[in-house]
Short mmCIF file of C-alpha atoms in Angstrom, two decimals:
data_model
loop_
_atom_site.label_atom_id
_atom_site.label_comp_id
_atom_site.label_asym_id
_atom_site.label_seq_id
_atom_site.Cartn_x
_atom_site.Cartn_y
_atom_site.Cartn_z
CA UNK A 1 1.15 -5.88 -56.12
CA UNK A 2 4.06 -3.70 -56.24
CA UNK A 3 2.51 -1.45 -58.66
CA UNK A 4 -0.30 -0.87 -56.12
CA UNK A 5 2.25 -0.62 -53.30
CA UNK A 6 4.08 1.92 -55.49
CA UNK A 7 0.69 3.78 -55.84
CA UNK A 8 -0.47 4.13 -52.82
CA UNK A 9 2.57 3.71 -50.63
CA UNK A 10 2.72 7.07 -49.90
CA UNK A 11 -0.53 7.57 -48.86
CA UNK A 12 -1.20 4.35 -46.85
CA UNK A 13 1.94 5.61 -44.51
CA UNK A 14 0.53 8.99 -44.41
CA UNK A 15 -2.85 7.57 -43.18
CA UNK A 16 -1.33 5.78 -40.81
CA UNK A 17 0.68 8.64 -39.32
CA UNK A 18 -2.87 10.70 -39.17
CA UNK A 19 -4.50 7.21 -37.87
CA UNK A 20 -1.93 6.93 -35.15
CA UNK A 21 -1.83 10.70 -34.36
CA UNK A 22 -5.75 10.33 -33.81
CA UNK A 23 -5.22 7.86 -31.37
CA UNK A 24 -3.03 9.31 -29.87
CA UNK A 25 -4.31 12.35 -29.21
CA UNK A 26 -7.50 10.48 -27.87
CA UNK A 27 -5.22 8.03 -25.34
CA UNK A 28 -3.59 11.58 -24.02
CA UNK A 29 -7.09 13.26 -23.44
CA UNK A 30 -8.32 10.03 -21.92
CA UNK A 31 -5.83 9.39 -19.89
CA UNK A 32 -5.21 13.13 -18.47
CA UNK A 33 -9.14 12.62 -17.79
CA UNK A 34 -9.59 9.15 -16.06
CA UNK A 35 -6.66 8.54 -14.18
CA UNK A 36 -7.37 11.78 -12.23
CA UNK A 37 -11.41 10.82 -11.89
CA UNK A 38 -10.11 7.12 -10.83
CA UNK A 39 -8.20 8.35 -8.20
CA UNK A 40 -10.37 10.91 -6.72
CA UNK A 41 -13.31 8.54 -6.71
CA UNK A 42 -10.82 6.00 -4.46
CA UNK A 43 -11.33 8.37 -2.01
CA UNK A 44 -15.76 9.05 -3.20
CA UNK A 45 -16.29 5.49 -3.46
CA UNK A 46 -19.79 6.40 -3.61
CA UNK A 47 -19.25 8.04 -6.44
CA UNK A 48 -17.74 5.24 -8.17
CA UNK A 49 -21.08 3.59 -9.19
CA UNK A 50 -22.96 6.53 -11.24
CA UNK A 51 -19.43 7.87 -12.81
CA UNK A 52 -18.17 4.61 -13.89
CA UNK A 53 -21.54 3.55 -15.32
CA UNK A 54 -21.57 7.19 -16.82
CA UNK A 55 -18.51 5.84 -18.57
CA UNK A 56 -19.98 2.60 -19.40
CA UNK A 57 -22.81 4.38 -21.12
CA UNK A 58 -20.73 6.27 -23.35
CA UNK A 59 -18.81 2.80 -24.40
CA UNK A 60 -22.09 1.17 -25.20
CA UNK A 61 -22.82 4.61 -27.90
CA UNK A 62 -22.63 2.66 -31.17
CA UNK A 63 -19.40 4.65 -32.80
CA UNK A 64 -20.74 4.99 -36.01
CA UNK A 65 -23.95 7.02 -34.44
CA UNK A 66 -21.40 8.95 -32.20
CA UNK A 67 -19.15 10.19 -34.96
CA UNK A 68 -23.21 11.54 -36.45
CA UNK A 69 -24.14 12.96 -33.02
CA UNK A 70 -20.62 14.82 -32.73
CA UNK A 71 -20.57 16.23 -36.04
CA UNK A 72 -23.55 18.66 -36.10
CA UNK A 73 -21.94 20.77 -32.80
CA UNK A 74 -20.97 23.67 -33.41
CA UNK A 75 -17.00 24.00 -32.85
CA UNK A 76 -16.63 20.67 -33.36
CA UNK A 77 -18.09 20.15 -36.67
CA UNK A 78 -15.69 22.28 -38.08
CA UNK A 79 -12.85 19.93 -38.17
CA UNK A 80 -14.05 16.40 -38.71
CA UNK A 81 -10.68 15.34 -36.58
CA UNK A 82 -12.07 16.99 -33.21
CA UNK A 83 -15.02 15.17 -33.80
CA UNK A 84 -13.12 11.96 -33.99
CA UNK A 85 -10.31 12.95 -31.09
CA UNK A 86 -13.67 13.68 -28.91
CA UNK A 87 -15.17 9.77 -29.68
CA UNK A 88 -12.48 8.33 -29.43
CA UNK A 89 -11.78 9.91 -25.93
CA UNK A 90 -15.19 8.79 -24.68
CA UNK A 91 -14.50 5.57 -25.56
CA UNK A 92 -11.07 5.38 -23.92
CA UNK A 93 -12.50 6.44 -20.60
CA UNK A 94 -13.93 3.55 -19.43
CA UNK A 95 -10.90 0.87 -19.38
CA UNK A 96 -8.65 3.57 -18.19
CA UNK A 97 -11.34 4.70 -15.41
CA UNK A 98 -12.12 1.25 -14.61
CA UNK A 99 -8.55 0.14 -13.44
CA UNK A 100 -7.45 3.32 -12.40
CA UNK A 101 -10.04 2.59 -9.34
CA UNK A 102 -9.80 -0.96 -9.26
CA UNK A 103 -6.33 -1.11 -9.16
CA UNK A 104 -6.05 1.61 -6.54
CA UNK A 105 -8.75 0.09 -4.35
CA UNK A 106 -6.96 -3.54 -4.47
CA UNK A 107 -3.83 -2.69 -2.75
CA UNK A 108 -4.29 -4.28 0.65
CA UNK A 109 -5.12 -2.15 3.43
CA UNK A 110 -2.52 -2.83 5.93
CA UNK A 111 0.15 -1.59 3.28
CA UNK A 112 -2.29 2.08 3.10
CA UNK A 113 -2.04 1.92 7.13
CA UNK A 114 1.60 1.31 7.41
CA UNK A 115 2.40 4.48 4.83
CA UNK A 116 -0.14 6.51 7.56
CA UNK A 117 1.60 5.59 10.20
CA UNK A 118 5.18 6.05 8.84
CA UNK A 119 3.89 9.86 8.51
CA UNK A 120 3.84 10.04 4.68
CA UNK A 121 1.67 13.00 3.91
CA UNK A 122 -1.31 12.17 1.47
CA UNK A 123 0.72 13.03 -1.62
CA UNK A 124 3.44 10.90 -0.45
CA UNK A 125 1.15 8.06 -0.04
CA UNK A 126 0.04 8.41 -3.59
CA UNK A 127 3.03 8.83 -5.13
CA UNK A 128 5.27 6.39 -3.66
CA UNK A 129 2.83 3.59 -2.60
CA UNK A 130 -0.26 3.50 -4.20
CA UNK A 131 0.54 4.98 -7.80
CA UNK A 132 3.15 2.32 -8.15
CA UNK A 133 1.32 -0.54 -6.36
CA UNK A 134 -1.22 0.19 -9.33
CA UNK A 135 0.75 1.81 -12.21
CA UNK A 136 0.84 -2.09 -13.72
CA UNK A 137 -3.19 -2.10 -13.53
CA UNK A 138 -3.63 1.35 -14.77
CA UNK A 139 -1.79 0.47 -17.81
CA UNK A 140 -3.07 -2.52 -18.42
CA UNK A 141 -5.80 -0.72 -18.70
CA UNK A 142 -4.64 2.11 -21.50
CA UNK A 143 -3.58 -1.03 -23.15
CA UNK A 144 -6.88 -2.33 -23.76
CA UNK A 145 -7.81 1.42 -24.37
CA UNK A 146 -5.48 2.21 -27.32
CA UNK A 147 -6.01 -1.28 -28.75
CA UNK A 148 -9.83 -0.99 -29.10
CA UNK A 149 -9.38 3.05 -29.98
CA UNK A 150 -7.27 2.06 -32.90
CA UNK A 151 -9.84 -0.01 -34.16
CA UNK A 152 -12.32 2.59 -33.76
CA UNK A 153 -10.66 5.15 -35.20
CA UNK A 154 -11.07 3.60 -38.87
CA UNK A 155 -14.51 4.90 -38.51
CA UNK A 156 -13.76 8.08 -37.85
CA UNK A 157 -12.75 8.09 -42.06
CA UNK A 158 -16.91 7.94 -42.30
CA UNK A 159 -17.43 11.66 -41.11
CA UNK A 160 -13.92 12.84 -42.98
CA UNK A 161 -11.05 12.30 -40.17
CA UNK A 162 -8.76 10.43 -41.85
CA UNK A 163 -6.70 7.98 -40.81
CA UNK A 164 -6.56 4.00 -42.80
CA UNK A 165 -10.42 4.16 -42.79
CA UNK A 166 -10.03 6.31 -45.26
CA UNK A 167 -8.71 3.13 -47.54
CA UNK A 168 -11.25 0.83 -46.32
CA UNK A 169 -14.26 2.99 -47.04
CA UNK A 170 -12.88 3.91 -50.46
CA UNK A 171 -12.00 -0.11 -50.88
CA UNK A 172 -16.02 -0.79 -49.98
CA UNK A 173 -17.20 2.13 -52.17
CA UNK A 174 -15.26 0.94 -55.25
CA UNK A 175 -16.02 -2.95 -54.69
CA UNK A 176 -11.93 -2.78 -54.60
CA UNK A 177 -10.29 -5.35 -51.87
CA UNK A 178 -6.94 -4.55 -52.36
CA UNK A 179 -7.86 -0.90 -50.79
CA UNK A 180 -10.18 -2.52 -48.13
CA UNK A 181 -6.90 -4.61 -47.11
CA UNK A 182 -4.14 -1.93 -47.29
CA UNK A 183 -6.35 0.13 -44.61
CA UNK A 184 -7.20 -2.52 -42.35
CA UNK A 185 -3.75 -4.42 -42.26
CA UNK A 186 -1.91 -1.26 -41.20
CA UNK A 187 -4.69 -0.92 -38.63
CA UNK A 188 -4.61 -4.51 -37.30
CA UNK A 189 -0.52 -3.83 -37.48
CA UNK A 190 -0.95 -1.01 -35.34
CA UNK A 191 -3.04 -2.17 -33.42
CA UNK A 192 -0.91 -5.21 -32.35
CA UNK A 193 2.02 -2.95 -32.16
CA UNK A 194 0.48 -0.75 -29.75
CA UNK A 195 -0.61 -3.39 -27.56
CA UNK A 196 2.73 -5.57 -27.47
CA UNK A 197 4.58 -2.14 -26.60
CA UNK A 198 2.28 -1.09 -23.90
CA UNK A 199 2.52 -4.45 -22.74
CA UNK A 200 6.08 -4.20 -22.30
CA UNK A 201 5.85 -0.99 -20.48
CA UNK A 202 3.25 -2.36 -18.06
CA UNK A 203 5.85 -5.06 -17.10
CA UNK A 204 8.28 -2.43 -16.36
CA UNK A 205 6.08 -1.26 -13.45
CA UNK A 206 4.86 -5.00 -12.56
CA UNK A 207 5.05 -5.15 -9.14
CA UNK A 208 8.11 -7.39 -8.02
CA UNK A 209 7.06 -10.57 -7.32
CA UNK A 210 7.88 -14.56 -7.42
CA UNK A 211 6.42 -14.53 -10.71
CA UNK A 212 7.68 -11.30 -12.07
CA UNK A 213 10.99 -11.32 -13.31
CA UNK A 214 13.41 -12.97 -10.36
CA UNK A 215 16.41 -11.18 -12.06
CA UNK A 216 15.50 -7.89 -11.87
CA UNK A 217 15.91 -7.53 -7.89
CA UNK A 218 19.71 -9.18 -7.71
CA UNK B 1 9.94 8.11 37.46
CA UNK B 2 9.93 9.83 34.11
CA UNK B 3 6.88 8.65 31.92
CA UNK B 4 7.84 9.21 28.09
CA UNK B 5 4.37 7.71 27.26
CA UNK B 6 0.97 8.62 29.34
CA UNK B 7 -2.52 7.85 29.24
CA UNK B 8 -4.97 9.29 30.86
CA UNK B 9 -8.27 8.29 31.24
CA UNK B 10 -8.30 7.16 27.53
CA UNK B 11 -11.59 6.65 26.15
CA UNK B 12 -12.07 5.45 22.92
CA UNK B 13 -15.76 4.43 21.32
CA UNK B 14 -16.85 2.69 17.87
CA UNK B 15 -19.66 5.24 16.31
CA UNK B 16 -21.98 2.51 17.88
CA UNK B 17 -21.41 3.11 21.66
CA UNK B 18 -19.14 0.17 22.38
CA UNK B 19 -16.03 1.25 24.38
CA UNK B 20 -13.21 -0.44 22.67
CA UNK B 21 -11.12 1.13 25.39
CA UNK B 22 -12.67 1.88 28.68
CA UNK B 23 -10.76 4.31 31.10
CA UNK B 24 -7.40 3.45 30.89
CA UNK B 25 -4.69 5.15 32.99
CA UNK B 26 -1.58 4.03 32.21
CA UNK B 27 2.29 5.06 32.35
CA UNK B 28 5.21 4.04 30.74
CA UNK B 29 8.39 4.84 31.52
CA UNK B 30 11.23 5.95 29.76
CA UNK B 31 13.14 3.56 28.38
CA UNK B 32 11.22 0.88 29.76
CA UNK B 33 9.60 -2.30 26.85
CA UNK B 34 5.68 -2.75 28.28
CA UNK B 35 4.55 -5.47 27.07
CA UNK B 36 0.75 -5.60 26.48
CA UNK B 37 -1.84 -8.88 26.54
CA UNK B 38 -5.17 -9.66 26.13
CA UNK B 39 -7.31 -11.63 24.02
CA UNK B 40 -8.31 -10.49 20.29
CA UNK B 41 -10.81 -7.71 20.45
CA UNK B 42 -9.60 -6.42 23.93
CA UNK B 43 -8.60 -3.28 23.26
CA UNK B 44 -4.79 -3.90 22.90
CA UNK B 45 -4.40 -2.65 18.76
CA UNK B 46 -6.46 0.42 19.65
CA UNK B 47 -4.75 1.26 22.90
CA UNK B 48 -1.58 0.97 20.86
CA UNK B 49 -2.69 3.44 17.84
CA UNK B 50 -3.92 5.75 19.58
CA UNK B 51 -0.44 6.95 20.37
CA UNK B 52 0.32 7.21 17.16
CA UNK B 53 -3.31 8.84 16.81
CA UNK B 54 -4.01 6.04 13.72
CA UNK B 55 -7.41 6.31 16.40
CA UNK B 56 -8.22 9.17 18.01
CA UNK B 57 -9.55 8.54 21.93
CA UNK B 58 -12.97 9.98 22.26
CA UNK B 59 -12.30 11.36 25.83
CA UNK B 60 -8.93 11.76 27.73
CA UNK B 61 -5.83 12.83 26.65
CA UNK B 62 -2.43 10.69 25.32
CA UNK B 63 1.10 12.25 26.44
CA UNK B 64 4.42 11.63 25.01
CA UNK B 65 7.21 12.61 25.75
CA UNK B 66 5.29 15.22 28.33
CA UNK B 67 2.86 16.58 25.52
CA UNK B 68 -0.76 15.62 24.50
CA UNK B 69 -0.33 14.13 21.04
CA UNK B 70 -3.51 15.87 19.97
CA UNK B 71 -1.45 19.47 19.65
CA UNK B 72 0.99 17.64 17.83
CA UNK B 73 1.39 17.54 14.21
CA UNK B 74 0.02 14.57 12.59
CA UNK B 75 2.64 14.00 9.87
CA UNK B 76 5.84 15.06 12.19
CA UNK B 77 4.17 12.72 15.43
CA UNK B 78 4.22 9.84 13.20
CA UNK B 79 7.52 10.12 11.76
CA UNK B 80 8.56 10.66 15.68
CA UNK B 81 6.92 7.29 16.89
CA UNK B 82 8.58 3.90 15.28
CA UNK B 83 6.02 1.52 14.32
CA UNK B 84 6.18 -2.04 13.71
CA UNK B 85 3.64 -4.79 12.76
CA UNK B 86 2.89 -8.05 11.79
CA UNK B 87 3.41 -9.50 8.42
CA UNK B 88 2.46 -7.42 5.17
CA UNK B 89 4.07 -4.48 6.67
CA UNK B 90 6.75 -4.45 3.80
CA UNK B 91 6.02 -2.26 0.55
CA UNK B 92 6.41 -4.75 -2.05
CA UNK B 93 7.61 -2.76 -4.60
CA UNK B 94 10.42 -1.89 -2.47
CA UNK B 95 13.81 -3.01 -1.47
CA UNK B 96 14.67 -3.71 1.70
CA UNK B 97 17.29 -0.59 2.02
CA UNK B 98 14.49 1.52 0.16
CA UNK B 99 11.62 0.90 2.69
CA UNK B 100 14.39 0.70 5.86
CA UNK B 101 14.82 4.75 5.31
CA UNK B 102 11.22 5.60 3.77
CA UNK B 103 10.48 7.62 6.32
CA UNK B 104 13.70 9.94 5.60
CA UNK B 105 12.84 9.85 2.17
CA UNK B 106 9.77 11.35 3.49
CA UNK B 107 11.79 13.90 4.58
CA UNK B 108 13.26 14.87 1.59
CA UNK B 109 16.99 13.94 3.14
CA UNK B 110 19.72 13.41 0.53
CA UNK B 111 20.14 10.00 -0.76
CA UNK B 112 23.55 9.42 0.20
CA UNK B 113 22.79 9.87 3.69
CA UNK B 114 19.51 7.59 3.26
CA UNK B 115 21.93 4.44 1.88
CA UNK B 116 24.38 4.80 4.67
CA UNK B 117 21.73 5.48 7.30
CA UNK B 118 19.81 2.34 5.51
CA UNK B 119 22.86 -0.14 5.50
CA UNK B 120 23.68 0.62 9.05
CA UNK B 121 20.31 0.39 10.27
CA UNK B 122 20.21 -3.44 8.06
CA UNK B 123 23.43 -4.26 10.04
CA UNK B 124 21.61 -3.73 13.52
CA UNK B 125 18.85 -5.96 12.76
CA UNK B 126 21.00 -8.67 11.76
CA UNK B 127 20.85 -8.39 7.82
CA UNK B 128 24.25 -8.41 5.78
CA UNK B 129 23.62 -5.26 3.77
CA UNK B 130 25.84 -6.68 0.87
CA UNK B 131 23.28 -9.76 0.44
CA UNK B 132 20.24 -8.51 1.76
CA UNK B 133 19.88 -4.30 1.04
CA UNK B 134 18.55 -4.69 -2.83
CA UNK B 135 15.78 -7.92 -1.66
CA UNK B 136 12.59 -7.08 -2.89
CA UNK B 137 9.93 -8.43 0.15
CA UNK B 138 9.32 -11.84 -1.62
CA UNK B 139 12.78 -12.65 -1.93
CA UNK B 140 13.05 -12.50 1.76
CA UNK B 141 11.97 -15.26 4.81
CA UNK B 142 9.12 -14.00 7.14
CA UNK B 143 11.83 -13.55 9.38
CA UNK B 144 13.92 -11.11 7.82
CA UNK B 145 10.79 -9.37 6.72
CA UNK B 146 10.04 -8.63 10.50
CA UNK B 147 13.91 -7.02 10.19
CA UNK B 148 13.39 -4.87 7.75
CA UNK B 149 10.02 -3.71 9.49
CA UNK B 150 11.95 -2.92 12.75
CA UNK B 151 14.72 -1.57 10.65
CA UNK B 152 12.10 0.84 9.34
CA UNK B 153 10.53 1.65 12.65
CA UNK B 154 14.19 2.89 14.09
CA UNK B 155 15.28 4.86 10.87
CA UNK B 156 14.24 8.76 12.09
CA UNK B 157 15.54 7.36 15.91
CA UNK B 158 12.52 7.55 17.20
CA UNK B 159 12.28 7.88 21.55
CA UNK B 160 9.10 5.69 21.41
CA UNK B 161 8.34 2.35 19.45
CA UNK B 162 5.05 0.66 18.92
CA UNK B 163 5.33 -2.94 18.21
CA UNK B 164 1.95 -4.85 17.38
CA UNK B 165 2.22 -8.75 17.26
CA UNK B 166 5.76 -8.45 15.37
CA UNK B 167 6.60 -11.48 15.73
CA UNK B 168 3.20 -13.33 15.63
CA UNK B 169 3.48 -14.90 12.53
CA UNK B 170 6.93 -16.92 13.00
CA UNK B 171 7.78 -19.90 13.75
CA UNK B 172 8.96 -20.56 17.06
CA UNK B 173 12.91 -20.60 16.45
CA UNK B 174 12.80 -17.96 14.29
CA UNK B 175 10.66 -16.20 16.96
CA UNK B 176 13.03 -17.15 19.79
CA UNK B 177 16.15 -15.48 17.84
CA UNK B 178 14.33 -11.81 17.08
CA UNK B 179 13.47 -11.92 20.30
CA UNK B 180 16.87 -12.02 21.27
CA UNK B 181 18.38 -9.79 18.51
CA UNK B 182 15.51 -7.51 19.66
CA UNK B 183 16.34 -7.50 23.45
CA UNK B 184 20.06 -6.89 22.59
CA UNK B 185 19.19 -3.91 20.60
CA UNK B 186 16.88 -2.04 23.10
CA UNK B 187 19.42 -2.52 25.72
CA UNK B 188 21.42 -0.75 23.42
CA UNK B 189 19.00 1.96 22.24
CA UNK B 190 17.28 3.08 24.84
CA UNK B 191 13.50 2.52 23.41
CA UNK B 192 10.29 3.34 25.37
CA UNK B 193 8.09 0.38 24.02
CA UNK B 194 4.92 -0.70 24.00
CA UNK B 195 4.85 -4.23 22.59
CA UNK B 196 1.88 -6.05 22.08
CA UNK B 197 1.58 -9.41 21.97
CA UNK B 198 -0.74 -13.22 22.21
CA UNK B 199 2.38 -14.53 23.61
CA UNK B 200 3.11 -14.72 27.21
CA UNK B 201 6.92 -15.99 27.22
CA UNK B 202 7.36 -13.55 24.90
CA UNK B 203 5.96 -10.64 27.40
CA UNK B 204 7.91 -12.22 30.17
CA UNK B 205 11.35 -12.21 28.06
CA UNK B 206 11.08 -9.15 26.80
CA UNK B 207 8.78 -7.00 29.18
CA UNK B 208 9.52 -4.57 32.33
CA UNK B 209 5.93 -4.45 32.98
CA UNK B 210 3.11 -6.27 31.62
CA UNK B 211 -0.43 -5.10 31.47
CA UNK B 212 -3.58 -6.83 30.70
CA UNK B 213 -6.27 -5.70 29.35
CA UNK B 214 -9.82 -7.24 29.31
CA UNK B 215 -12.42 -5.78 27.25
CA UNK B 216 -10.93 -2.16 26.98
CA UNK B 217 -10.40 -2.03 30.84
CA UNK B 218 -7.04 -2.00 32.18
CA UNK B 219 -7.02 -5.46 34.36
CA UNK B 220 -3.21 -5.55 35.87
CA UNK B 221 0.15 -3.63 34.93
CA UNK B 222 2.57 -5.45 36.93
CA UNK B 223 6.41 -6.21 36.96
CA UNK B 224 6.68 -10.21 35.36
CA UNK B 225 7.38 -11.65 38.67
CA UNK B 226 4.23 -10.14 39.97
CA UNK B 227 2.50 -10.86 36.98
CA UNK B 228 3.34 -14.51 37.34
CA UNK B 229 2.53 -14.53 41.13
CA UNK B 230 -0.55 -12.85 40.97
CA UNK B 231 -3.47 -14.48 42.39
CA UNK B 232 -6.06 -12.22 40.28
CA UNK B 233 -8.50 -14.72 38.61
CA UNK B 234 -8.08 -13.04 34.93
CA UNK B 235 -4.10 -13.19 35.19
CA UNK B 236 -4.31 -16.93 36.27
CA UNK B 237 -6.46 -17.86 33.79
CA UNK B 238 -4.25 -16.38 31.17
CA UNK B 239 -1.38 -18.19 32.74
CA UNK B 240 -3.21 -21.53 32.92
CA UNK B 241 -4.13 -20.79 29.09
CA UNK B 242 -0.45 -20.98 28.21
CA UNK B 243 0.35 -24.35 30.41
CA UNK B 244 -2.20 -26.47 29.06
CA UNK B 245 -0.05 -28.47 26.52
CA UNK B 246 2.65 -29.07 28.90
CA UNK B 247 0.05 -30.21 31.87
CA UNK B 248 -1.63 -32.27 29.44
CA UNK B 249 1.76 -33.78 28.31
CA UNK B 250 3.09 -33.88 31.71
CA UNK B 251 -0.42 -35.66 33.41
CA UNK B 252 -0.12 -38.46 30.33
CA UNK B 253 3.22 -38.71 31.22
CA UNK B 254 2.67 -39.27 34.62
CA UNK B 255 -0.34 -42.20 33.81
CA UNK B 256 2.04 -44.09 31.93
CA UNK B 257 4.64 -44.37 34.42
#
């Protein structure tokens, strides 16, 4: 065991730096891309059916078939990494999308009135109602994003990304399980790292409540 | 008599036809609390709002303060008129000093003056700054809520305050004591109100001139007195509405003995 781990420490953390850069890259697209389109459609609403189910289309792409249809386009083929960024980010869209406009639309309506008729211009009214009445939901939401994204990206090793895939593809190809595990532990590690940390961040912006923490208001 | 709010001939129409207000002339005069009734759906939300132009009228014209509040700016009009309503009003992801002076935050004023402006404003309403300035909404009674909504409402100083059903929601007592804080502070201030309101003790207590409204038309705007003398069939029947439990009690009351 420690011979392996002295074999392939190296590499293992190196995968999971490119596995968590991937990721990460995709969550920043994703986010700079649905949290925008969430808010704007709050004020389309008819728009939120077709773009949302847009969305939900893309999430329903199998990934492996994805990663295939990305890879033949043209600037994108050239680095298998765009190719995986670009999935990833389509995947990302709909969670982030989703709650971005749910939690937006939720916020009760007198609250929206009072902030009109205490003058706040429209950017006002964003910024200092409704983005934090709904900064907990839109996170919440980029939680469940980057959790299923890091999963996903272990795939993105099947058209040359990188990342731990890389360890559990070579781990299936040589019929070796110790390689199958030291990819997908790190990933399920990551995984639950990513989640418990953006779960504390979404209870920073938890809206203060009874069942929130009591403390934090004294 | 100087009228710091005016309507005139105020129209205003759902996109169906129906005239939620219907004609209304109507002055109020400086300094003066009017205290509008009516029954749900009469008109007396919408004649309210549209002074604030939260609904624009679909003919006639609003004055205050002498000009139409159609050439006024939107944003700077609403930071100009206080505003204060029942329940829910409170951001809940604010403290109570934090929402007291959100409209001067608006304003991009300095934060210093925002906290002492904010603490003195929670001292006029009745709330010990000390205990009560860093309360987040849920850690407050309904009552103090409705303190931190007027609190809000006086912040920029405002020459005119709308109050819709403030105190609809509280119990009795409670309701009996911001009544009183709030008639202690507009003899104090100076406010032009317009106050509406279910309650009919509380237009009496706190109103110079009542007005009823009855399906968007304008039905009596009368001194209390008057109002409580008048022999109009609407205005009785409102009073009688209020009476009922005491007659009821009194007329058992008077078959047992």
């Amino acid at each position: 065991m420690s011979g392996f781990l002295t074999e392939y420490g190296g590499e293992i953390a190196e995968l999971t730096v490119e596995h968590l850069w991937l990721t990460g890259a995709a969550m920043f697209f994703a986010t700079a891309i649905a949290v925008p389109v969430g808010v704007w459609l709050t004020r389309r609403p008819g728009w939120a059916k077709p773009v949302i189910g847009a969305a939900n289309v893309l999430q329903t792409i199998p990934s492996l078939a994805m990663f295939g249809f990305l890879l033949p386009l043209p600037w994108l083929g050239e680095r298998a990494a765009r190719v995986a960024i670009i999935a990833l980010t389509a995947y990302a869209l709909l969670p982030i999308l989703r709650n971005t406009y749910a939690g937006i639309r939720g916020i009760d309506h007198a609250l929206i009135e009072v902030a009109r008729a205490l003058g706040l211009t429209g950017a006002q009214r964003f910024f200092k109602v409704e983005l934090p009445l709904a900064a907990s939901f839109i996170l919440a939401g980029l939680r469940t994003a980057t959790v299923a994204c890091v999963g996903i990206a272990t795939i993105a090793a099947a058209v040359g990304a990188g990342g731990l895939g890389e360890l559990i593809f070579r781990g299936v190809a040589s019929v070796d399980n110790r390689l199958v595990l030291a990819g997908a532990i790190p990933a399920a590690l990551l995984a639950l790292a990513c989640d418990s940390a953006l779960g504390l961040l979404e209870r920073c912006f938890r809206v203060p409540g009874p069942g929130a923490s009591a403390d934090a208001a004294r | 008599m100087n009228a710091a709010i005016e309507f005139r001939n105020v129209c205003v129409a759902t996109t169906g036809g129906r005239l939620l207000l219907d004609r209304i002339w109507l002055e109020v005069e400086e300094g003066t609390t009017t205290a509008v009734l009516g029954r749900s759906g009469s008109g007396k939300t919408t004649l309210l709002r549209t002074v604030n132009r939260m609904v624009e009228p679909t003919s006639g014209e609003v004055l205050v303060d002498g000009r139409s509040v159609c050439d006024a700016d939107l944003i700077r009009l609403r930071r100009s008129v206080g505003y204060v309503i029942q329940e829910t009003g409170l951001f809940p992801h604010m403290t109570a000093e934090r929402d007291a002076t959100l409209v001067l935050e608006a304003q991009a004023r300095p934060r210093a003056e925002r906290l002492r402006r904010s603490h003195e404003l929670l001292e006029a309403v009745g709330l010990d700054p000390k205990q009560f300035a860093r309360r987040y909404p849920y850690q407050l009674s309904g009552g103090q809520r409705q303190r931190v909504g007027l609190a809000r409402a006086l912040a920029a100083e405002p020459s005119v305050l709308l109050m819709d059903e403030p105190f609809g929601a509280l119990d009795p007592l409670t309701r009996s004591e911001m009544q009183d804080m709030l008639r202690a502070l507009l003899a104090r201030l100076k406010k032009t109100v317009l106050l509406v309101t279910h309650d009919l003790d509380e237009a009496l207590y706190l109103g110079d001139r009542i007005v009823l409204l009855s399906e968007g038309k304008l039905v009596a705007n009368l001194e209390p007195e008057e109002f409580l003398r008048s022999r109009d069939p609407q205005i009785e029947a409102y009073i009688r509405a209020f009476h009922r439990g005491e007659q009821s009690a009194a007329s058992v009351g008077e078959k047992r003995a």
